[in-house]
Coordinates of C-alpha atoms and ligand atoms in Angstrom, one line a residue:
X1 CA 135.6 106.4 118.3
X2 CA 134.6 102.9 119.4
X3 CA 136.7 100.8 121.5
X4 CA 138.1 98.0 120.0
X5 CA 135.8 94.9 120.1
X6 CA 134.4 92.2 117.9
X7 CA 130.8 91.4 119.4
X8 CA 127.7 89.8 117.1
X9 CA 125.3 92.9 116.8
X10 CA 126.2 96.2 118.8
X11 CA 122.7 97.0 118.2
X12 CA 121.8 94.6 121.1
X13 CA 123.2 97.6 123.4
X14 CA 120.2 98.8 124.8
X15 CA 118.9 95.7 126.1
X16 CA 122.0 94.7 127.9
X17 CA 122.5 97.9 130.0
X18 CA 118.7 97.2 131.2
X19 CA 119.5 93.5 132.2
X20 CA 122.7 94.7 134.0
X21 CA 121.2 97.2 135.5
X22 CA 118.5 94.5 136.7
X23 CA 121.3 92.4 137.7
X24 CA 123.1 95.8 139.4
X25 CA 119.9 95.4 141.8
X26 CA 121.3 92.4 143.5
X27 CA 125.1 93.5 143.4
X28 CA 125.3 95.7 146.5
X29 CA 129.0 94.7 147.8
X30 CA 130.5 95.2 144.4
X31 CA 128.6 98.1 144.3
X32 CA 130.1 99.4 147.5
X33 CA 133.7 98.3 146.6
X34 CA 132.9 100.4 142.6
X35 CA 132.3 103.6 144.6
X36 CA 135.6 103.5 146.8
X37 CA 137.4 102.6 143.0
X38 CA 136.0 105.3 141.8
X39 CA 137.7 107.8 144.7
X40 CA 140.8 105.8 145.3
X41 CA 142.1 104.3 141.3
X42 CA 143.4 101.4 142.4
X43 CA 144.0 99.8 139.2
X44 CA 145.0 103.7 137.5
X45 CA 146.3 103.2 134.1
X46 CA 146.5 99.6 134.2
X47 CA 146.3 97.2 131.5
X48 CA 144.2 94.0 131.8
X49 CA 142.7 91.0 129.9
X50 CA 139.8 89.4 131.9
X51 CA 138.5 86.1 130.2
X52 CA 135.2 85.4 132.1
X53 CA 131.6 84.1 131.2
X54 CA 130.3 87.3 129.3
X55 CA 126.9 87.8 131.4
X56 CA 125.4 90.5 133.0
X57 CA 127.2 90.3 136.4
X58 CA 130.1 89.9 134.5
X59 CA 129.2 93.6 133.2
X60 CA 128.7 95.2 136.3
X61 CA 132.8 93.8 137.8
X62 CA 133.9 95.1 134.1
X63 CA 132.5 98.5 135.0
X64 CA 134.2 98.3 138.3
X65 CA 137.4 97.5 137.1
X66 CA 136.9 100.3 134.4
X67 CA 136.2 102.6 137.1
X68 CA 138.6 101.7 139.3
X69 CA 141.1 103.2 136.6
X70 CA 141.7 99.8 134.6
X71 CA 142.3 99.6 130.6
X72 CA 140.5 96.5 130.3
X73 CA 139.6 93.7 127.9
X74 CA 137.0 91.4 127.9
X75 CA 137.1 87.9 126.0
X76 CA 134.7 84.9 127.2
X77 CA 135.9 81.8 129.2
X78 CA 133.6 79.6 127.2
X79 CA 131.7 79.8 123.8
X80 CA 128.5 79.4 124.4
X81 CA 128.4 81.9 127.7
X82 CA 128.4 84.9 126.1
X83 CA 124.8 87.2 126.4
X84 CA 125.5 89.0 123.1
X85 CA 123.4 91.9 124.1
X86 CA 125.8 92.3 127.2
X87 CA 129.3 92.0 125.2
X88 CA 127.2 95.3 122.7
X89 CA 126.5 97.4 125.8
X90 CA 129.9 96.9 127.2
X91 CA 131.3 98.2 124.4
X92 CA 129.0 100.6 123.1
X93 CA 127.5 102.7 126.1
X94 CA 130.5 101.9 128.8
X95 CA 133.4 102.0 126.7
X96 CA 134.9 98.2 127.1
X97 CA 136.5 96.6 124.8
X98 CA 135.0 93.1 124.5
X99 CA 135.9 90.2 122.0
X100 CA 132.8 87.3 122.3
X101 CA 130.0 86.3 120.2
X102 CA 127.4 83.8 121.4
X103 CA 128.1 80.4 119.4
X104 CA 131.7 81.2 118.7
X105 CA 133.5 78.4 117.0
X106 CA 137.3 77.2 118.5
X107 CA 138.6 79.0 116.3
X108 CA 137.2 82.2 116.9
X109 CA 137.1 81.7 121.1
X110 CA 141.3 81.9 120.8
X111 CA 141.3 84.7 117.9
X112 CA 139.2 86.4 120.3
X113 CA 141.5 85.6 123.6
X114 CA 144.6 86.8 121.3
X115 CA 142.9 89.9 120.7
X116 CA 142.3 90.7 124.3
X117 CA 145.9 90.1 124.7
X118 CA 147.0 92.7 122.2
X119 CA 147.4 95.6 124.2
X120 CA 150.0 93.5 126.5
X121 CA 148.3 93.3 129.9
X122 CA 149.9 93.9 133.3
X123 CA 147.1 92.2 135.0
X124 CA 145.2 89.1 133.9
X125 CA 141.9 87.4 135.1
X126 CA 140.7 83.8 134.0
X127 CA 138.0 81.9 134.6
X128 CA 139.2 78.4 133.9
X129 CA 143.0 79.7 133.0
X130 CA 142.7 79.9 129.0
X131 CA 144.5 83.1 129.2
X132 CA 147.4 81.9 131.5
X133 CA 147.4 78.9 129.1
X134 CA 147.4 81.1 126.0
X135 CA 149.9 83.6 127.3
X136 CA 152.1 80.5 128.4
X137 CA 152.5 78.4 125.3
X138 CA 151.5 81.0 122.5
X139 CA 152.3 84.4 123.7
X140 CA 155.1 83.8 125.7
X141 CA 156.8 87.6 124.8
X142 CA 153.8 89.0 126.6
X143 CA 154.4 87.3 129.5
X144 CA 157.6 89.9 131.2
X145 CA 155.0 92.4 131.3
X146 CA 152.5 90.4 133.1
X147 CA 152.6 91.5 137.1
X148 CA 149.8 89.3 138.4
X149 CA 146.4 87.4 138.1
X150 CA 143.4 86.2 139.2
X151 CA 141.7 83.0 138.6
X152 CA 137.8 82.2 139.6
X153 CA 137.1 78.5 139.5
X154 CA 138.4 75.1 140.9
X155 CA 139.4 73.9 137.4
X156 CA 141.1 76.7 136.7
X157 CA 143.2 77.1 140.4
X158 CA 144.0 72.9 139.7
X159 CA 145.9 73.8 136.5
X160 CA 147.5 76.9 137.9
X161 CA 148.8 74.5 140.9
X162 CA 150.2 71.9 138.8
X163 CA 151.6 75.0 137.0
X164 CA 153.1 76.5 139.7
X165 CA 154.2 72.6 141.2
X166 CA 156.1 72.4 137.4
X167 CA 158.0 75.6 138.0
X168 CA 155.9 76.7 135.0
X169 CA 154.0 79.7 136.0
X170 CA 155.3 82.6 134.8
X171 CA 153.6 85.6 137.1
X172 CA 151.6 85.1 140.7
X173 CA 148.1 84.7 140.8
X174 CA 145.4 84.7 142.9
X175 CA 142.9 82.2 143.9
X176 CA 139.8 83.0 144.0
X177 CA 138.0 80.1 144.5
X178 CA 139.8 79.5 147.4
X179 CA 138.1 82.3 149.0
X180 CA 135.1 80.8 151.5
X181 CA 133.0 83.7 150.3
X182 CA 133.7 82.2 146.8
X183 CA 133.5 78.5 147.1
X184 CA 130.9 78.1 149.4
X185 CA 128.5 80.6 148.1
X186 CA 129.0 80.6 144.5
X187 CA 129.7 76.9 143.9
X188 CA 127.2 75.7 146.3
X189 CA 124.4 77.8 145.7
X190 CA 125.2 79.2 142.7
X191 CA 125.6 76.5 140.6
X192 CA 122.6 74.3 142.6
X193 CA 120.1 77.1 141.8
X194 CA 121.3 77.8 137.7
X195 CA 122.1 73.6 136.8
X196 CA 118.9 73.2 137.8
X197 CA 117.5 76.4 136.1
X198 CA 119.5 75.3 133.0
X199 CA 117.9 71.6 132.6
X200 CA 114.3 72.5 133.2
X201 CA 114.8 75.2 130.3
X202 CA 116.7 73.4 128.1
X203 CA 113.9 70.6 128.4
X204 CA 111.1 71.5 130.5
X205 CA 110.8 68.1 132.3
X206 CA 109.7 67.2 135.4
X207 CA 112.3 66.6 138.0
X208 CA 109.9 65.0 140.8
X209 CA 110.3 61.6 140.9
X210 CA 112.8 61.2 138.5
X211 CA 116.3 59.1 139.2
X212 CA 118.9 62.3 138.9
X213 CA 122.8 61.3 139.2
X214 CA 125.1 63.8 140.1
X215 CA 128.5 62.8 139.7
X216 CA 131.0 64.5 142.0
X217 CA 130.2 65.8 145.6
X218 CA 132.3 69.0 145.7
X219 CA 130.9 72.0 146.7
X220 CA 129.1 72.5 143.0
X221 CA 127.9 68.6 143.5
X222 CA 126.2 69.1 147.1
X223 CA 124.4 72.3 145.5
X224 CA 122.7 70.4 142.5
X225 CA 122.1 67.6 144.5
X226 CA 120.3 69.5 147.2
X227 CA 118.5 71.5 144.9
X228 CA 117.3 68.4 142.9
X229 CA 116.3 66.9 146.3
X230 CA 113.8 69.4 146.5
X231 CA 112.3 69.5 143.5
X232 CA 111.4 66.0 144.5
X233 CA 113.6 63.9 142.7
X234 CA 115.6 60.9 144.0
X235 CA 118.9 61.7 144.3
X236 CA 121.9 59.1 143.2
X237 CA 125.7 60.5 143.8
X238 CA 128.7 59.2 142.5
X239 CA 132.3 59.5 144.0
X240 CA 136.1 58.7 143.9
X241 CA 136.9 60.2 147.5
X242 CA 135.9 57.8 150.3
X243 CA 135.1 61.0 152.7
X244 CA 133.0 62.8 150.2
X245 CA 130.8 59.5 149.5
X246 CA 130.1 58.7 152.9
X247 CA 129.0 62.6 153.3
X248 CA 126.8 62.1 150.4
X249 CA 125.6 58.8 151.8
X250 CA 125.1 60.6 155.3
X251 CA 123.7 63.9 153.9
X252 CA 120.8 60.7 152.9
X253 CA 121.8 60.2 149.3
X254 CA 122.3 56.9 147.6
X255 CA 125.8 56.7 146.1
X256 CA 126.6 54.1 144.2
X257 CA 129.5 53.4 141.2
X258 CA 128.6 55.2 137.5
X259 CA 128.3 51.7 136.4
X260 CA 125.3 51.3 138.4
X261 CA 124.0 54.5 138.5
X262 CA 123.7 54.5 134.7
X263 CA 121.2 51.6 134.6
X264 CA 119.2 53.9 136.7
X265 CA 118.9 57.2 135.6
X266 CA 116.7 59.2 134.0
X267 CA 119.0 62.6 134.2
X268 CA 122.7 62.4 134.6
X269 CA 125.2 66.0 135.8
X270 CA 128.7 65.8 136.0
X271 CA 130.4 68.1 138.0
X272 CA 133.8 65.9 138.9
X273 CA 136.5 68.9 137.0
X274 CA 137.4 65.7 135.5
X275 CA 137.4 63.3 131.8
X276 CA 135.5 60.8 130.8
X277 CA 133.2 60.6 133.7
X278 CA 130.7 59.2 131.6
X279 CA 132.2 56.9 129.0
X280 CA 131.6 54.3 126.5
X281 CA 130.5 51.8 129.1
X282 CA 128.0 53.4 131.3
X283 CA 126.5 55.1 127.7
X284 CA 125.7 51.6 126.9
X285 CA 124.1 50.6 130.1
X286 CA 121.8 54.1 130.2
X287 CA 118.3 54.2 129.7
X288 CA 116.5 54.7 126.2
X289 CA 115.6 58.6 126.6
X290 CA 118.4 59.3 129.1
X291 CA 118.8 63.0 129.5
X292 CA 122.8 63.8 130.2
X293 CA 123.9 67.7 131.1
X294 CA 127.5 68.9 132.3
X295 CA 128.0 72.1 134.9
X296 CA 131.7 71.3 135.1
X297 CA 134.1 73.7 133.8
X298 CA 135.2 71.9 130.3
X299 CA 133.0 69.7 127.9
X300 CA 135.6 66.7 128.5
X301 CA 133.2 65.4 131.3
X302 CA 131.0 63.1 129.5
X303 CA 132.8 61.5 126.5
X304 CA 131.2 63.1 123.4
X305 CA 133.5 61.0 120.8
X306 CA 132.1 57.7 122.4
X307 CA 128.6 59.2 121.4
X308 CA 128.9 60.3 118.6
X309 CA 130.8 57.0 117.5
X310 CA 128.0 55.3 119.1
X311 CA 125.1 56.7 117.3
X312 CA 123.9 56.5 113.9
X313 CA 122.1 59.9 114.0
X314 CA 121.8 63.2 115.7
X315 CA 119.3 66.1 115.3
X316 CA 118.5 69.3 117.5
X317 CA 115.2 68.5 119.1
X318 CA 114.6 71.7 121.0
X319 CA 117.0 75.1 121.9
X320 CA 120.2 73.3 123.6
X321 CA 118.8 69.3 123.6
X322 CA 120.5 67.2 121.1
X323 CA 119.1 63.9 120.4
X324 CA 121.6 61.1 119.6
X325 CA 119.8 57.8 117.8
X326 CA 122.0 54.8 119.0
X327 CA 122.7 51.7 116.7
X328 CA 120.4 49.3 119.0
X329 CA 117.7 52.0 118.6
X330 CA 117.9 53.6 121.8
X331 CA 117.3 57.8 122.4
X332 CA 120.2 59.7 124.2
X333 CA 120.0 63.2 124.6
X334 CA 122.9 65.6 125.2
X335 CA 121.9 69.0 126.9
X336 CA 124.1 72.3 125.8
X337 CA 126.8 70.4 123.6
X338 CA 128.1 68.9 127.3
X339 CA 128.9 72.5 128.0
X340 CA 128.3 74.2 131.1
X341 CA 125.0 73.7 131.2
X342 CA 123.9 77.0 133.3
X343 CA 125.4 79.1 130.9
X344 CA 124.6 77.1 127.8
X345 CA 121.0 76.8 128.7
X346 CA 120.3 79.4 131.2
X347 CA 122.2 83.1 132.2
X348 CA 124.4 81.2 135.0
X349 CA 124.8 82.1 138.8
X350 CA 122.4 85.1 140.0
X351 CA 123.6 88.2 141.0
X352 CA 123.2 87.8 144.4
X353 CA 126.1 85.2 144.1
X354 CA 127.9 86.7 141.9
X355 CA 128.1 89.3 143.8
X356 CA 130.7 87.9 146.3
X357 CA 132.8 86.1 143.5
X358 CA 133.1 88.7 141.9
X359 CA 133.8 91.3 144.9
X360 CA 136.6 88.4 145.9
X361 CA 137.9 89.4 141.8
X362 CA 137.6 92.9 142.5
X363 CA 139.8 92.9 145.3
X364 CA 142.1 90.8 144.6
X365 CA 142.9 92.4 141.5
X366 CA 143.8 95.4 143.8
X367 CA 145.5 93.2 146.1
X368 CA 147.6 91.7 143.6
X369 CA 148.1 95.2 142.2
X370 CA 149.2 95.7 145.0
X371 CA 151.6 93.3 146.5
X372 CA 152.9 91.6 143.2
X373 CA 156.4 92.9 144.1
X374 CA 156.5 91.0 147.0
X375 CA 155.2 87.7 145.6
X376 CA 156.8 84.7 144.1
X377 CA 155.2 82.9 141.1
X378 CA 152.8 80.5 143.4
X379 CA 149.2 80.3 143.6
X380 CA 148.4 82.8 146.1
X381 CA 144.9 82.5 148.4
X382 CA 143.4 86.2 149.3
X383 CA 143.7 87.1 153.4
X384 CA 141.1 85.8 155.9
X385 CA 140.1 89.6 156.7
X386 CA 139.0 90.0 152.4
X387 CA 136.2 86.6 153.3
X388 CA 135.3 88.2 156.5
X389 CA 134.7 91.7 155.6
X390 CA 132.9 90.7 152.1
X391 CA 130.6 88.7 154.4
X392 CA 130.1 91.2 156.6
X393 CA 129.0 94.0 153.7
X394 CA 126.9 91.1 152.7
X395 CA 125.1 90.6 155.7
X396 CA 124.6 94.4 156.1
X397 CA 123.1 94.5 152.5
X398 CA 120.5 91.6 153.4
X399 CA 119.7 93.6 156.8
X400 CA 121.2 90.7 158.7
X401 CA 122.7 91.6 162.4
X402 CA 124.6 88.9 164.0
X403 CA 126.5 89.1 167.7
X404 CA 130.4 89.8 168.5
X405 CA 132.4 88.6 171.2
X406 CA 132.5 90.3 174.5
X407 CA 135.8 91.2 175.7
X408 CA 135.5 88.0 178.5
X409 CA 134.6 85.5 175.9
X410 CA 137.6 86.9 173.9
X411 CA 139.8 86.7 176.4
X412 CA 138.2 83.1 177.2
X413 CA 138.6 81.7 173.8
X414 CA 142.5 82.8 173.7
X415 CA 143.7 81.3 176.7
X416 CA 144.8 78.2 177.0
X417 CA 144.7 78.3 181.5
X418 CA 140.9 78.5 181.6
X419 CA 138.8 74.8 181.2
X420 CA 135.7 73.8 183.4
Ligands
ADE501 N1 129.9 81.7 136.4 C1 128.7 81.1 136.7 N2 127.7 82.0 136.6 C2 128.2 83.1 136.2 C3 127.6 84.4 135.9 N3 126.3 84.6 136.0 N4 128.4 85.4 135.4 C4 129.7 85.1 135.3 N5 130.3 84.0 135.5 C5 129.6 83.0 136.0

């Protein structure tokens, strides 16, 4: 008897167990943290609702939260993420119950989170917090049975805190994000390496000596920019926070206002978490043939009405590049519908990344599991020692030895009578 699901063709099965598999390869801390699951059912009997990008290292936390003892049920955090041949091996050879098809319109992406709700979770785990959102405004008799959460990216943790500052949030959850084995790994690298990955497959150009703007110089901004930097491009960054632009400016990129930077570019990201960051205006000012991508975690970054008010036509001109034909003649082009563009265009973060993120999700669903009793309805950060000893099973996997601290440069570094 097949688990409940609603995926596009379950036929797709065999394929995705050999792509997670492949992405297994490059997983060993989750792998470490599946096997004590296995022994010690952390999550026994539990019911959850995870709402995450539907990839292959997606799959392989699934299976550890599966074996760890969890009723789970997938939906995806985004409608074009989903690698349909994934959600029909979940399902068919690991027994998951997964509700995402590849393409999926609005409508269908909250049918789907609803239906991963069904079974009344105790646990919850969001990537971008459509489920907290869903369960808080829609499905608010759910929420009594609903223990704890997790949530996995900046966007997400900023709308649980203004949650949470509201008196709104109805159950504690963890951040994720917050984690340095999260933020600086995942964001950093993560999305550098699969932006990138995402634009040259979506279009194939070159990026050497081309004028690339990134807008916002977070941790997911830094990546893409140094990544871009050495594919040879010349790198323009735009800011709002002072300290953030003069890093940019010191890490030796130019940084300049949107206004300017969109008379000069040839490929625009946005990665800001915020609206409008392209708007009317600096469409206006861009450059006939002006290539414009988003690897924030909503579409609201560059303003798509403005566009599409703008323009006179549209036609797909290759998988995931829309060209938009403005009234005075000029050639935009929109790259993954202004969706995340490494997971519109390409199969996101690799493993290896992923493989921290998601063994931060991993524990700290058994933390919250855990400790929910104890906790108030705040945003709650995982403890220092989860960071350190996922980067320590890390380093160990990659065959890295580093040095510890002998007992007199212990004792040095914790008084406060020794100086020179
Ligand atoms: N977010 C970014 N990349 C991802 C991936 N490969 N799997 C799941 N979530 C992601």
């Amino acid at each position: 008897m097949p688990v409940p699901h609603d995926v596009a063709n379950i036929n797709l099965a065999p394929e995705g167990v050999r792509r997670i598999d492949w992405a297994a390869r490059e997983m060993p801390v989750l792998r470490l943290i599946r096997e004590r699951f296995q022994r010690d059912q952390p999550l026994k009997g539990i019911r959850m609702t995870a709402c995450l990008h539907v990839t292959t290292e997606t799959a392989n936390l699934a299976i550890t939260l599966r074996d760890a003892g969890a009723d789970l049920r997938v939906c995806a955090s985004n409608p074009l993420s989903t690698q349909d041949d994934v959600a029909a091996a979940l399902v068919k050879e690991y027994g998951i119950s997964v509700f995402a098809t590849h393409g999926e319109d609005n409508e269908t992406y909250y049918r789907h989170i609803h239906q991963a709700l069904e079974h009344s979770p105790q646990l919850t785990m969001d990537d971008g917090a459509d489920v907290v959102a869903v369960l808080h405004k829609d499905r608010r008799d759910l929420l009594p049975g609903v223990v704890g959460g997790t949530e996995e990216t900046t966007t997400g943790v900023i709308r649980l805190r203004a949650m949470a500052a509201d008196g709104a949030l109805g159950y504690p959850i963890v951040a994720i994000n917050e984690a340095d084995t999260k933020h600086l790994f995942d964001n950093r690298y993560g999305t550098g390496q699969s932006t990138i990955d995402g634009i040259i497959r979506a279009t194939n150009v070159l990026l050497a000596g081309k004028n690339f703007v990134v807008a916002g110089y977070g941790w997911c901004g830094r990546g893409v920019a140094s990544r871009a930097r050495g594919m040879g491009a010349q790198v323009i960054v735009t800011e709002v926070d002072p300290v953030k632009a003069l890093e940019a400016v010191m890490d030796g990129y130019r940084v300049m206002p949107m206004a300017q930077a969109a008379t000069e570019g040839d490929i625009f990201v946005t990665l800001t978490g915020d609206l409008n960051v392209i708007d009317r205006q600096h469409l206006e000012a861009m450059k006939d043939g002006a290539i414009m991508a988003n690897s924030g975690h909503f579409d609201s970054e560059i303003n798509l009405k403005a566009l599409t008010a703008m323009s006179e036509g549209r036609k797909r001109v290759r998988d995931s590049v829309e060209e938009f034909r403005i009234q005075d003649g000029r050639k935009l082009y929109l790259l993954g519908e202004g969706r995340l563009v490494n997971l519109a265009a390409a199969e996101g973060h690799p493993a290896a990344v992923m493989d921290m993120s998601f063994a931060n999700q991993a524990l700290g669903a058994e933390w919250i599991a855990l400790n929910h009793a104890r906790l108030e309805k705040q945003v709650y950060e995982l403890p220092q020692e989860v960071d350190e000893e996922i980067a320590g099973l890390k380093l160990h996997a990659m065959g890295i030895k580093i040095d510890y601290l002998t007992d007199e440069q212990k004792r040095y570094l914790t008084s406060w009578q020794e100086g020179t």
